[in-house]
Coordinates of C-alpha atoms in Angstrom, one line a residue:
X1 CA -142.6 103.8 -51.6
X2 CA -145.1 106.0 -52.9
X3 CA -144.6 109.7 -52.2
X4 CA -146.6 111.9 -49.6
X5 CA -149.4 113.6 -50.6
X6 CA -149.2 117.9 -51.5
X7 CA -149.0 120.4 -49.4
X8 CA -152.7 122.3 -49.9
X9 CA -153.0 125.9 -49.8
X10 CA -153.2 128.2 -52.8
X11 CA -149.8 129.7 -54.2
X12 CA -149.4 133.5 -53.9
X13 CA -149.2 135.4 -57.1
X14 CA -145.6 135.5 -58.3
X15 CA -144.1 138.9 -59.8
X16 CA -143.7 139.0 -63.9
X17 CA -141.3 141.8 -64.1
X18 CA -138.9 141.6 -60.3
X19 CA -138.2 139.4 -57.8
X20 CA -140.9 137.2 -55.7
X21 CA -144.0 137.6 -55.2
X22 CA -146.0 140.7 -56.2
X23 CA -147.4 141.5 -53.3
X24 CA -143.9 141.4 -51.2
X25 CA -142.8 144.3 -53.5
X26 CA -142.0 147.7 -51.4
X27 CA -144.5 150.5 -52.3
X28 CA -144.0 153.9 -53.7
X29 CA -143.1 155.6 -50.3
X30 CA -140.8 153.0 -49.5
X31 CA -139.1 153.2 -53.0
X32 CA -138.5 156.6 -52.5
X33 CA -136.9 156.3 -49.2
X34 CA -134.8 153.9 -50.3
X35 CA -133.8 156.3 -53.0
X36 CA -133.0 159.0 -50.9
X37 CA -130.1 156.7 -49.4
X38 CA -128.5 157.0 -52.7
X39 CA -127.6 160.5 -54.0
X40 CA -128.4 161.0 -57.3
X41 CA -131.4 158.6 -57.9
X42 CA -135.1 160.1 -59.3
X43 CA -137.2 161.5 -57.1
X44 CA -140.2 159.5 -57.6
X45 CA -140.4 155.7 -58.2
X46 CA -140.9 154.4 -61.7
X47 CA -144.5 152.9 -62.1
X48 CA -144.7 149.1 -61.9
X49 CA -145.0 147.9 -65.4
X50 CA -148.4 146.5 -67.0
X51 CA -148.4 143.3 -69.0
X52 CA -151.0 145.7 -71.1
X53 CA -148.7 148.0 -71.8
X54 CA -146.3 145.7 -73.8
X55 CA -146.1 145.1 -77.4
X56 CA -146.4 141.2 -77.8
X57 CA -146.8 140.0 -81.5
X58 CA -148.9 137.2 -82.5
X59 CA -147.1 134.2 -82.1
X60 CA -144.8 133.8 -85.0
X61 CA -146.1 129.6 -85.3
X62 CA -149.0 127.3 -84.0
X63 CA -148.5 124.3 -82.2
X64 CA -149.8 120.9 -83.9
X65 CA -153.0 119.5 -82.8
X66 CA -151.1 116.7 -81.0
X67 CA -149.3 119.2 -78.8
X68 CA -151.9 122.0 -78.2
X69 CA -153.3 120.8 -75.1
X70 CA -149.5 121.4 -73.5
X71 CA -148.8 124.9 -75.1
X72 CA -150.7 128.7 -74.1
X73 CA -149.8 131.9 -76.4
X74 CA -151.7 133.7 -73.1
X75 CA -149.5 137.4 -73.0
X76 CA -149.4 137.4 -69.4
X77 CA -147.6 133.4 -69.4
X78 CA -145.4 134.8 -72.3
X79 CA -144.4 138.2 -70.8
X80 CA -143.6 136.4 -67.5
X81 CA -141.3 133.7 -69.2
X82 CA -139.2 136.2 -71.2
X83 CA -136.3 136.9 -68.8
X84 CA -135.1 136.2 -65.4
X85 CA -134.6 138.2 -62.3
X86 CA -131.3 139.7 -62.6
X87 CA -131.2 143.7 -62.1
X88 CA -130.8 144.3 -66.4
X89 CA -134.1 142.3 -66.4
X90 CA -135.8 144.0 -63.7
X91 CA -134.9 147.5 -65.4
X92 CA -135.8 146.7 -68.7
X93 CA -139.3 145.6 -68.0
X94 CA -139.5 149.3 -65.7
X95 CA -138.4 150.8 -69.1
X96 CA -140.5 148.8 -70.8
X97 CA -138.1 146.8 -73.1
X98 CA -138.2 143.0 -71.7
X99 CA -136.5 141.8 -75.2
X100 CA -137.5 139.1 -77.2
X101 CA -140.8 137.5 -76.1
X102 CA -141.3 133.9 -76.4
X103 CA -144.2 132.9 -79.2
X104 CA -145.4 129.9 -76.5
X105 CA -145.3 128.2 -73.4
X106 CA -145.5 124.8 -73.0
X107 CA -146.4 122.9 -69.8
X108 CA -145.1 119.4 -70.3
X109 CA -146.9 116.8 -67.8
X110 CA -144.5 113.4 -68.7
X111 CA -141.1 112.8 -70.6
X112 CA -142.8 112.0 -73.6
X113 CA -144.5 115.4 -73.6
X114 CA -141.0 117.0 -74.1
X115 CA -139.6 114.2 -76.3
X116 CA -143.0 115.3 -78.7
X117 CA -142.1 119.0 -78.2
X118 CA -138.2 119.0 -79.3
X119 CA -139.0 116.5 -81.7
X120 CA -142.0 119.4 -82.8
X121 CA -139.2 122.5 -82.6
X122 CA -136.9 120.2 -84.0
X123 CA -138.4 120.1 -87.6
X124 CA -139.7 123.7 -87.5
X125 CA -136.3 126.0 -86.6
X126 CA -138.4 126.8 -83.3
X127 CA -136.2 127.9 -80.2
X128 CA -136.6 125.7 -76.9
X129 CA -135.9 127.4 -74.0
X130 CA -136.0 125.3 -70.6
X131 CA -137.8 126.9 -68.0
X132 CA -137.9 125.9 -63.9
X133 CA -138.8 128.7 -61.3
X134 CA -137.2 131.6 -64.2
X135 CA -135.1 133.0 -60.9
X136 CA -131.6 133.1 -63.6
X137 CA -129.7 136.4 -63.0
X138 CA -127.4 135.5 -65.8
X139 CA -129.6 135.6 -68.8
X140 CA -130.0 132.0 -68.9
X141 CA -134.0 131.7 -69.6
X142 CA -134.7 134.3 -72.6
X143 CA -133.9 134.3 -76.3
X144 CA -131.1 136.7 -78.0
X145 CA -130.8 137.4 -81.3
X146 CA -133.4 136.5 -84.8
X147 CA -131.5 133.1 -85.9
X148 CA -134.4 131.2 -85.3
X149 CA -137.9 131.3 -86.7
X150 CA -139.9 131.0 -83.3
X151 CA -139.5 130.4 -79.3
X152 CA -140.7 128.5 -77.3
X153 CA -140.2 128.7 -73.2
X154 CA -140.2 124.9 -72.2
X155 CA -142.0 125.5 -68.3
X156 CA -141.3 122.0 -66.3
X157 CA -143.2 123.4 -63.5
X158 CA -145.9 120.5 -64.4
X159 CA -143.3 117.9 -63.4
X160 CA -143.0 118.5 -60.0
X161 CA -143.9 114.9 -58.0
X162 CA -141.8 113.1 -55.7
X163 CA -141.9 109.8 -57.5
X164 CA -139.9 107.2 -55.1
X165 CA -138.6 107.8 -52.0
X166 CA -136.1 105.3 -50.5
X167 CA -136.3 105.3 -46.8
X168 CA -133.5 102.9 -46.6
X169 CA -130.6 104.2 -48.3
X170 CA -132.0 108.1 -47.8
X171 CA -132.7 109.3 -51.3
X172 CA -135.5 110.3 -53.2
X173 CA -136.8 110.0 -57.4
X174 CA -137.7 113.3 -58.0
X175 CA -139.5 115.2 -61.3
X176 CA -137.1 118.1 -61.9
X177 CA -139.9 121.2 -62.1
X178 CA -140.6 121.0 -58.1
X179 CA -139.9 124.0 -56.6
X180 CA -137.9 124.3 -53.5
X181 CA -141.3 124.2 -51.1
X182 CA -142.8 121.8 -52.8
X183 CA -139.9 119.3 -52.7
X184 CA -139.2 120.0 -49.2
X185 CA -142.7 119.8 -48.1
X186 CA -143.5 116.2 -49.6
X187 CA -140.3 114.9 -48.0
X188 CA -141.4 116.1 -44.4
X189 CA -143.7 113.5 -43.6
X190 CA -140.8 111.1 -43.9
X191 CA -138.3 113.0 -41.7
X192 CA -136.1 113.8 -44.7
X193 CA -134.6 116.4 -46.3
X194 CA -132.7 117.3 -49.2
X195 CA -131.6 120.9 -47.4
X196 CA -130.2 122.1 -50.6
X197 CA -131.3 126.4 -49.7
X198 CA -130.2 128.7 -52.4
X199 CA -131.2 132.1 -52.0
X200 CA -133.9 131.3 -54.7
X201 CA -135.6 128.5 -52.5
X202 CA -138.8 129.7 -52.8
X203 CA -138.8 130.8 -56.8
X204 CA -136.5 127.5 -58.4
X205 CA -136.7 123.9 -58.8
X206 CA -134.6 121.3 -58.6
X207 CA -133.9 121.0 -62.7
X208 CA -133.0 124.5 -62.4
X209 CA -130.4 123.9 -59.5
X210 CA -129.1 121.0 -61.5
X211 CA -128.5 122.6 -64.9
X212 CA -127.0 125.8 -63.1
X213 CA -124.7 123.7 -60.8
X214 CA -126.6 125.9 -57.9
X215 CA -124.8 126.7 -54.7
X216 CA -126.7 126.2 -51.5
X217 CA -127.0 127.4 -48.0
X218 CA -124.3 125.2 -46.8
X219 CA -121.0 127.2 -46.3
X220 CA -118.5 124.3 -46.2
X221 CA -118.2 120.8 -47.2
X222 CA -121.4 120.1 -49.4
X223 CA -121.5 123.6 -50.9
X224 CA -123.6 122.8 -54.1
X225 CA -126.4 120.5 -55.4
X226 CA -124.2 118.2 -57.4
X227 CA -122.8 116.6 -54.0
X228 CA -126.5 115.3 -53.8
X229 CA -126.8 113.9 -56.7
X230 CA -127.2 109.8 -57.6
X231 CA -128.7 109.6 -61.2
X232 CA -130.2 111.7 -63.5
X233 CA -132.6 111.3 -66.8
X234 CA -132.2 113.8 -69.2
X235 CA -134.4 114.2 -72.5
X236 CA -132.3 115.3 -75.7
X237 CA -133.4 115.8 -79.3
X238 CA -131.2 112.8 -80.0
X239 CA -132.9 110.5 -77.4
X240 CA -133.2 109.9 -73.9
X241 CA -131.0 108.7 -71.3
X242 CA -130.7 108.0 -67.3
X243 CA -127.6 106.8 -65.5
X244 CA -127.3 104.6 -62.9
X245 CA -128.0 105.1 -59.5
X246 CA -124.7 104.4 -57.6
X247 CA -123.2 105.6 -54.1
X248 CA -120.0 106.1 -56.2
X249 CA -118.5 104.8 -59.3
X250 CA -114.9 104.9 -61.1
X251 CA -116.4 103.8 -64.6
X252 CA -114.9 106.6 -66.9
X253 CA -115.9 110.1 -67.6
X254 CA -119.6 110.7 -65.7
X255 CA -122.7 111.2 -67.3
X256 CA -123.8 113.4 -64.8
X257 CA -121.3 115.5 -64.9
X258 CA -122.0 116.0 -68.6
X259 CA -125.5 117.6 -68.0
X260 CA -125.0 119.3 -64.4
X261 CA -124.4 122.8 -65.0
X262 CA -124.9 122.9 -68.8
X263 CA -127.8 125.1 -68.5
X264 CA -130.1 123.3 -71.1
X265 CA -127.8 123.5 -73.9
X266 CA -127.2 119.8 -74.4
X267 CA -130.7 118.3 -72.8
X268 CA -133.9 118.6 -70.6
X269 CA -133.0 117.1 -66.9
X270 CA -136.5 116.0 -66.3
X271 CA -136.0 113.9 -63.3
X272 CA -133.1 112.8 -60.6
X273 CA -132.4 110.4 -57.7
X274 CA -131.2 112.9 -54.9
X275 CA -129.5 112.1 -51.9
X276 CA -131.1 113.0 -48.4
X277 CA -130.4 113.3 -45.2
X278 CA -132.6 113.3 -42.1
X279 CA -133.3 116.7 -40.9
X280 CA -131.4 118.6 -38.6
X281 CA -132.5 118.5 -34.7
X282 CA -129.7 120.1 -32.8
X283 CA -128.6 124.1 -33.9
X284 CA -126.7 126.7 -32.5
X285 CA -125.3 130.1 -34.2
X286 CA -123.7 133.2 -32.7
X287 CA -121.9 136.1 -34.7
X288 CA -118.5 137.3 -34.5
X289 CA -117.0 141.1 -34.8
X290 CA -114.0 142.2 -36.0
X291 CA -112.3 145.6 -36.4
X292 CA -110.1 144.2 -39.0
X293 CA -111.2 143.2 -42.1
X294 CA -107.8 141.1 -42.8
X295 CA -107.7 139.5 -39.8
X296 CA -111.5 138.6 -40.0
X297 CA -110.3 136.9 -43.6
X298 CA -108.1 134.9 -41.8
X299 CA -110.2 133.6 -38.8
X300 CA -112.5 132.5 -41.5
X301 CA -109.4 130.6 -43.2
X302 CA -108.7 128.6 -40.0
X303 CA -112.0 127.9 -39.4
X304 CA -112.4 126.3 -42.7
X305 CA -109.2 124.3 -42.6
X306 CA -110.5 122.2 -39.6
X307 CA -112.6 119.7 -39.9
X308 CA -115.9 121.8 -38.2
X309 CA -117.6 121.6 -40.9
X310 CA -120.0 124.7 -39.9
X311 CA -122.9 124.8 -42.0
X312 CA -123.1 128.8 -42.1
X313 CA -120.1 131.1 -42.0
X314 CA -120.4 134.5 -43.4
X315 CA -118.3 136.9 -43.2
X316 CA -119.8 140.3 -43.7
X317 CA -117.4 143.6 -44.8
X318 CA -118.3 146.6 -42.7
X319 CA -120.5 148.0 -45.7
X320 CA -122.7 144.6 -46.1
X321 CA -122.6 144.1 -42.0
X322 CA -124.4 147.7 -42.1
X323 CA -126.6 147.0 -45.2
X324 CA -128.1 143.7 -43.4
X325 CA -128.1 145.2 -40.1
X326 CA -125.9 143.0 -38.3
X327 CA -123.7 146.2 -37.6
X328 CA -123.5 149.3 -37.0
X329 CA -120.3 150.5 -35.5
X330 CA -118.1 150.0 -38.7
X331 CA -117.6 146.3 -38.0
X332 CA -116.7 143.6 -39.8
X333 CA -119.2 140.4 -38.7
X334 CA -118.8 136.6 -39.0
X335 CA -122.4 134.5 -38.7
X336 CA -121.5 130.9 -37.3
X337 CA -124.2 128.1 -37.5
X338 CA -123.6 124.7 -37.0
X339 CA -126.5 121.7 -37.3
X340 CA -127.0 117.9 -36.7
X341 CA -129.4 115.6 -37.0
X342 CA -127.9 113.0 -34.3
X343 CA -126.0 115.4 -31.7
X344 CA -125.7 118.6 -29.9
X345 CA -123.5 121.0 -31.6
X346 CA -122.8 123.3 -29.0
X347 CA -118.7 122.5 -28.8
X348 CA -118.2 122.6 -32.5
X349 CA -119.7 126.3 -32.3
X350 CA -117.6 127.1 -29.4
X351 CA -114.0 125.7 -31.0
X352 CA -115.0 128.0 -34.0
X353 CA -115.3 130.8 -31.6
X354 CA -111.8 130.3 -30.0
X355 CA -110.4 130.2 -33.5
X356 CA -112.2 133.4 -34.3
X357 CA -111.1 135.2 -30.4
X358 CA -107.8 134.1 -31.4
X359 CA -108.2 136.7 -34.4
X360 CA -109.2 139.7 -32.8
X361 CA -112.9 138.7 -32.7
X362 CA -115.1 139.7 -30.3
X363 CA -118.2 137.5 -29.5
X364 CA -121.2 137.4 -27.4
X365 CA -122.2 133.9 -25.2
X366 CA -123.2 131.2 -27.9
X367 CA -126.9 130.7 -27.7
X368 CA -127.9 126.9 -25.8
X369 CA -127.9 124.2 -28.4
X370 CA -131.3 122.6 -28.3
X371 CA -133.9 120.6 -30.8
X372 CA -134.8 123.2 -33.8
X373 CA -133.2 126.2 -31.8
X374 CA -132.1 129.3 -33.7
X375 CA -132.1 129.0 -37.5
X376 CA -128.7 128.9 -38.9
X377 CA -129.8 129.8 -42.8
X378 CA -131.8 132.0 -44.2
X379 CA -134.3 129.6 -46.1
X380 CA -135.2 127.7 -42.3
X381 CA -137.5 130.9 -42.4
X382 CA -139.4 128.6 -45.0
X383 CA -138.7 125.3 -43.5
X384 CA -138.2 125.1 -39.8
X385 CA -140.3 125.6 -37.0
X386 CA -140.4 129.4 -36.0
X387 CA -137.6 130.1 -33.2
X388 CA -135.8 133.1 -31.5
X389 CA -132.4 133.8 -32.9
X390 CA -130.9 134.1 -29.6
X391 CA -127.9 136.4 -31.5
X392 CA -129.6 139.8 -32.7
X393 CA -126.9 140.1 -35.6
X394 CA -127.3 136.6 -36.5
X395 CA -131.4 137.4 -36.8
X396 CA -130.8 140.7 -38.8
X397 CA -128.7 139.0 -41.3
X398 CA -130.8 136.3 -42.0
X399 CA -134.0 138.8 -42.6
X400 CA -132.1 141.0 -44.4
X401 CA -131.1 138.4 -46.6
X402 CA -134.5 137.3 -47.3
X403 CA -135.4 140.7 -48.5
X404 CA -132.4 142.3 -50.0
X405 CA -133.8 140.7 -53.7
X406 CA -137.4 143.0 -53.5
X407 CA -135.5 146.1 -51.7
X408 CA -132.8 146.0 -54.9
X409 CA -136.0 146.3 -57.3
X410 CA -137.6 148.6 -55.0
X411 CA -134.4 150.6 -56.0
X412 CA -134.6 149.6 -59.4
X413 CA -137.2 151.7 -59.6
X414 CA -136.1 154.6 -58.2
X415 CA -133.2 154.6 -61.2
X416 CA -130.3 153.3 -59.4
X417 CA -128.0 150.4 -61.1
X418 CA -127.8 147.9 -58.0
X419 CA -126.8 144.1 -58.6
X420 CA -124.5 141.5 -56.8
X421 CA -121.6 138.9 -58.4
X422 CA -119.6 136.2 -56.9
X423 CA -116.9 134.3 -57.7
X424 CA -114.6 132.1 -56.3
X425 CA -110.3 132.1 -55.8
X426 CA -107.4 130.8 -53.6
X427 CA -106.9 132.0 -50.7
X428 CA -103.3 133.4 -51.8
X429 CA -105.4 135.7 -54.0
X430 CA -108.6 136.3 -52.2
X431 CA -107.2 140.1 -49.8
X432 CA -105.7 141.5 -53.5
X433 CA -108.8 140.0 -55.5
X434 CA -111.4 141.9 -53.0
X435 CA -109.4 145.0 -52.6
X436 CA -109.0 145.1 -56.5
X437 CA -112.6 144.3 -57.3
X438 CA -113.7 147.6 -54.6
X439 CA -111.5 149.7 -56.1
X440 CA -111.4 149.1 -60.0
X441 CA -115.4 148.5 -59.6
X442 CA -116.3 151.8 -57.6
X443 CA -114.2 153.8 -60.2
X444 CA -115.6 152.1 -63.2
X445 CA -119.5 153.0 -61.9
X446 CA -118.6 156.3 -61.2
X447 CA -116.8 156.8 -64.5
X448 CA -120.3 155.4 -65.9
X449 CA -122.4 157.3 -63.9
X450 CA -121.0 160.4 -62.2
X451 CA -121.7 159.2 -59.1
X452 CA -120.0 157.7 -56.2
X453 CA -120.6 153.9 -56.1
X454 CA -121.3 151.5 -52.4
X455 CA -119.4 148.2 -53.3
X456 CA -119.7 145.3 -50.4
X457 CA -118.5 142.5 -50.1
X458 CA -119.6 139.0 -48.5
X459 CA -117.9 135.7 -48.2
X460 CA -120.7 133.4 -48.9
X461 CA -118.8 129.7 -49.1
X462 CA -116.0 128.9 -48.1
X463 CA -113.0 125.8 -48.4
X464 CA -109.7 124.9 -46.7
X465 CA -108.0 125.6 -50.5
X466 CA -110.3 129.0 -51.1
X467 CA -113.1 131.4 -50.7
X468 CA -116.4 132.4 -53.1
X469 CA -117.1 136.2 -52.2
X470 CA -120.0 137.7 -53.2
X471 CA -120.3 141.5 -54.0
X472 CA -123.1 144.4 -53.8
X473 CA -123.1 147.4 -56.3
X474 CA -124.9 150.1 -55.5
X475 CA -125.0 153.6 -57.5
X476 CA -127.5 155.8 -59.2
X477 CA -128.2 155.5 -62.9
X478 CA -129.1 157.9 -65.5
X479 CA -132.6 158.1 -67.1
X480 CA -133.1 155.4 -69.3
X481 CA -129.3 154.3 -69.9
X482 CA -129.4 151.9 -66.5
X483 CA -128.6 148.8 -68.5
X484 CA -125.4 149.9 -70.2
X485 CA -124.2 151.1 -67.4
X486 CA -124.7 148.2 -65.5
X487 CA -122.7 146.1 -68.3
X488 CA -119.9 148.9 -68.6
X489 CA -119.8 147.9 -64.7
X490 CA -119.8 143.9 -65.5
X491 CA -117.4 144.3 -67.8
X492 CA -115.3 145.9 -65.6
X493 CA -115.3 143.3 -62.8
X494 CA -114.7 140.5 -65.2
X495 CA -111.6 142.4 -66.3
X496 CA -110.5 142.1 -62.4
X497 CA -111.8 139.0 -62.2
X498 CA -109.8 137.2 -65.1
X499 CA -106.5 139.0 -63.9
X500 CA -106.8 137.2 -60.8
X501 CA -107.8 134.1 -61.7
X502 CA -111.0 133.9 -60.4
X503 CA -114.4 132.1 -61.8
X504 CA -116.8 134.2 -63.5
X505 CA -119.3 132.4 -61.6
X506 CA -119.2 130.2 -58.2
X507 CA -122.7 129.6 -58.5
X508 CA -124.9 131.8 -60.3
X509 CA -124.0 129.9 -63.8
X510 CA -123.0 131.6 -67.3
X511 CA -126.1 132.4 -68.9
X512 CA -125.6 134.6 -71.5
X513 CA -124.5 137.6 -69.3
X514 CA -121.3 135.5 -68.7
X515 CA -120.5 134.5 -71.9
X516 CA -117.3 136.4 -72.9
X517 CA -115.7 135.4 -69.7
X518 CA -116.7 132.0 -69.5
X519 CA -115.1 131.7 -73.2
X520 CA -111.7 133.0 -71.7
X521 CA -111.8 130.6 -68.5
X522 CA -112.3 127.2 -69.8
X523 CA -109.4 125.4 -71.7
X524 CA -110.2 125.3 -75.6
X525 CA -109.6 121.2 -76.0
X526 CA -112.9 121.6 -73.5
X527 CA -114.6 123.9 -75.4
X528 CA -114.0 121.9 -78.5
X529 CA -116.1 118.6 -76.5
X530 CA -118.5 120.6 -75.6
X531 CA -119.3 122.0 -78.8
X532 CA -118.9 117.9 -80.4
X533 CA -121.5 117.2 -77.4
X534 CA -123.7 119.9 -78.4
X535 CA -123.6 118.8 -82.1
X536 CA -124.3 115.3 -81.3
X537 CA -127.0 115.8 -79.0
X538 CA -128.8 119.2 -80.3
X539 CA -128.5 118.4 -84.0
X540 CA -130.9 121.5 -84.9
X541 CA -129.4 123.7 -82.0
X542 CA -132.7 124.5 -80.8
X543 CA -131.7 124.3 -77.1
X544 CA -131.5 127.7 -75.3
X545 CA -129.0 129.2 -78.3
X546 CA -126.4 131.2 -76.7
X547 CA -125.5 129.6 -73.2
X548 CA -122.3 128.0 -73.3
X549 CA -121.9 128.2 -77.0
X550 CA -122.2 130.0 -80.0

């Protein structure tokens, strides 16, 4: 079936050096109130850097004549593909020191446009760096280090078309550079969706969700995009490949699971069959307070372990419940949603909130379950029809979630070191892991910076076997030395993180900000596959050097 048509409207201008778009950014005054809610920081906002202002050498090689219709050396498309998002990005382009910039950008249409271009960087020791939305807060899109001769940022955004959509068995051929909006608005029509929401909706694609193994909104159950995948067709330097497109199949290791989460290291996914599902009609949320932090832990536990199956439940510490607005009486708060496309959800919301009573919770009446009601995630602010949040904490959250990335580089810019990590453990370790991670963190920021450190925690997914908490570091810098500080802090809080047995990463991938705990977590008989793999595939080891391996 051929695919709907685009949505039309012009795209807002995206941000080069922070989060989002530009013009979402907080201004000066709002900096500096921000600021003066952390002691310590400057007392005016640093100035929002100029592309002008940046030293960007010639490119260091010239495309072919073949390939030069695909490839720009423009400064402003080079600056803006030479890191991520993540806060030591966001700080060194304030300071003015954004690393190593990439010689060219290339804007493949078609396979065969990357198969020329590796087969191009291939022969000439240039660097190939795959590129979707460039939303990585692990280092995973820019180039460290002088072992090769040139870089090149390989942008997929080009590739963005719905190519088949299969009504009958729900799923959908789709180019991997579509960006979250894009890909949900050309399934619409159809009454589909793929309702995979990271945080990064707006600003990533769906090859970028694949190669980082990308968690979504979903708290339970189908947590990340690899439970909706079917096939995938990856470009390599040794050749190109697609499996098949099965429901399920027990025909030795998967080929899929080969290139999901391996960042760009062993291939370019360029296109994938995705499940879909129709979208939801029937929503209900409400929030839950505790005055226990422990006993809010274990609500959320019992929750999981039925068979509920709610498709938000956050549980908010007291610090992050006051950051987002969804408290303000020192309480700990849990944000329930549940959704359905065929039936009202009201009772499943209600059985979760008799678990949570039965914990000490306290709760407000559920909202009335009815077509698109309140939104239950944060990215329906994107997707859904506009409706009340009948729950005031449930509403606060979810904007506060929204625009927590552009306040953090609003305070970015008034000096203070602020950035988030999550991870992922048993329950049996999950009360010593948090309580360690506040602790040992806090001290190690104010050891690094003098001053007293804000560490939150959220639980963002959860499992019947385990938890994924997220955490939020806040502390004010000193002048200029904001980026080692931050990775005396990281280093810090993989140190906790190893001793428990926890994953350097639930969702957020390894990059290259991950790498040294990443090289402790997996099992070495893995590590020498995956180098064999890399070999095989990336003869010339021109794919994004540094993620995953050496």
């Amino acid at each position: 079936m051929p695919a709907a048509p685009s949505d039309p409207g012009s795209p807002r201008t995206r941000s080069w050096w922070g989060w989002g778009h530009a013009d979402a950014h907080p201004d000066d005054a709002e900096c500096a109130a921000l600021g003066a809610l952390l002691p310590g920081t400057l007392a005016r906002p640093l100035p929002v850097p100029r592309i002008a202002d940046l030293a960007i050498a010639r490119p260091a090689v010239t495309p072919p004549p073949s390939l030069a219709h695909l490839v720009t050396a423009d400064p402003g498309a080079r600056a803006a593909h030479a890191m991520g998002k993540a806060y030591r990005d966001v700080i060194r382009a304030l300071r003015g020191r954004p690393g190593r910039i990439p010689d060219l950008v290339a804007h493949p249409t078609g396979d065969q446009d990357v198969a020329d271009l590796l087969d191009w960087a291939g022969t000439h020791g240039v660097a190939v760096i795959p590129f979707g939305g460039g939303s990585s807060v692990v280092g995973g899109v820019e180039y460290r280090g002088d072992a090769h001769r040139a870089v090149l940022s390989l942008d997929l955004t080009a590739m963005d078309r719905v190519l088949e959509i299969d009504t009958v068995g729900r799923a959908a051929r789709i180019q991997a550079g579509a960006l979250g909006p894009v890909l949900e608005g050309r399934l619409r029509p159809y009454g589909l969706t793929l309702r995979h929401f990271p945080q990064s909706f707006e600003f990533s694609t769906l090859g970028g969700w694949l190669a980082t193994r990308a968690g979504g909104h979903y708290a339970t159950v189908r947590t990340h995009i690899d439970d909706f995948v079917q096939s995938l067709r990856v470009i390599t330097p040794a050749g190109a490949g697609t499996s098949w497109r099965l429901p399920a199949s027990g025909a030795g290791p998967s080929p899929d699971r080969l290139f999901l989460g391996s960042e760009g290291a062993l291939g370019v996914i360029t296109e994938a069959w995705m499940r879909l599902q129709e979208r939801p009609r029937h929503k209900a949320s409400a929030s839950v307070a505790f005055g226990d932090f422990h006993r809010a832990l274990d609500a959320v536990r019992a929750i999981a372990q039925t068979d509920l199956a709610p498709a938000n439940c956050r549980l908010l510490d007291p610090g992050e419940a006051l950051l987002s607005g969804a408290s303000r009486d020192g309480s700990t708060v849990l944000v329930l949603g549940f959704e359905s496309a065929t039936g009202p959800v009201r009772d499943r919301l209600a059985d979760a909130l008799d678990i949570a009573r039965a914990h000490g919770g306290r709760t407000a009446p559920p909202g009335p379950d009815r077509d698109s009601p309140a939104r239950t995630n944060p990215a329906d602010a994107h997707t859904e029809p506009a409706a009340a949040d009948t729950d005031p904490a449930v509403s606060a959250w979810r904007s506060a979630f929204l625009r927590m990335p552009y306040l953090r580089d609003g305070l970015a810019r008034m000096g203070a070191v602020v950035e988030t990590f999550e991870t992922a453990a048993t329950w049996d370790r999950i009360p010593a892991l948090i309580e360690d991670v506040r602790t040992e963190v806090a001290a190690a920021a104010r050891k690094a910076t003098g001053h007293p450190a804000t560490v939150n925690c959220r639980l963002t997914h959860v499992y019947p076997d385990g938890a994924a908490p997220y955490f939020t570091v806040a502390v004010a810098g000193r002048p200029g030395d904001e980026v080692r500080i931050w990775d005396d802090i990281k280093a810090a809080a993989n140190d906790v993180l190893h001793r428990h047995r926890a994953t350097i990463t639930h969702h957020h991938a390894v990059g290259r900000d991950h790498r040294p705990a990443y090289d402790r977590q997996r099992p070495e008989p893995f590590a020498l596959a995956l180098r064999a793999a890399k070999t095989a595939l990336d003869p010339h080891h021109i794919l994004n050097p540094g993620v995953l391996l050496d």
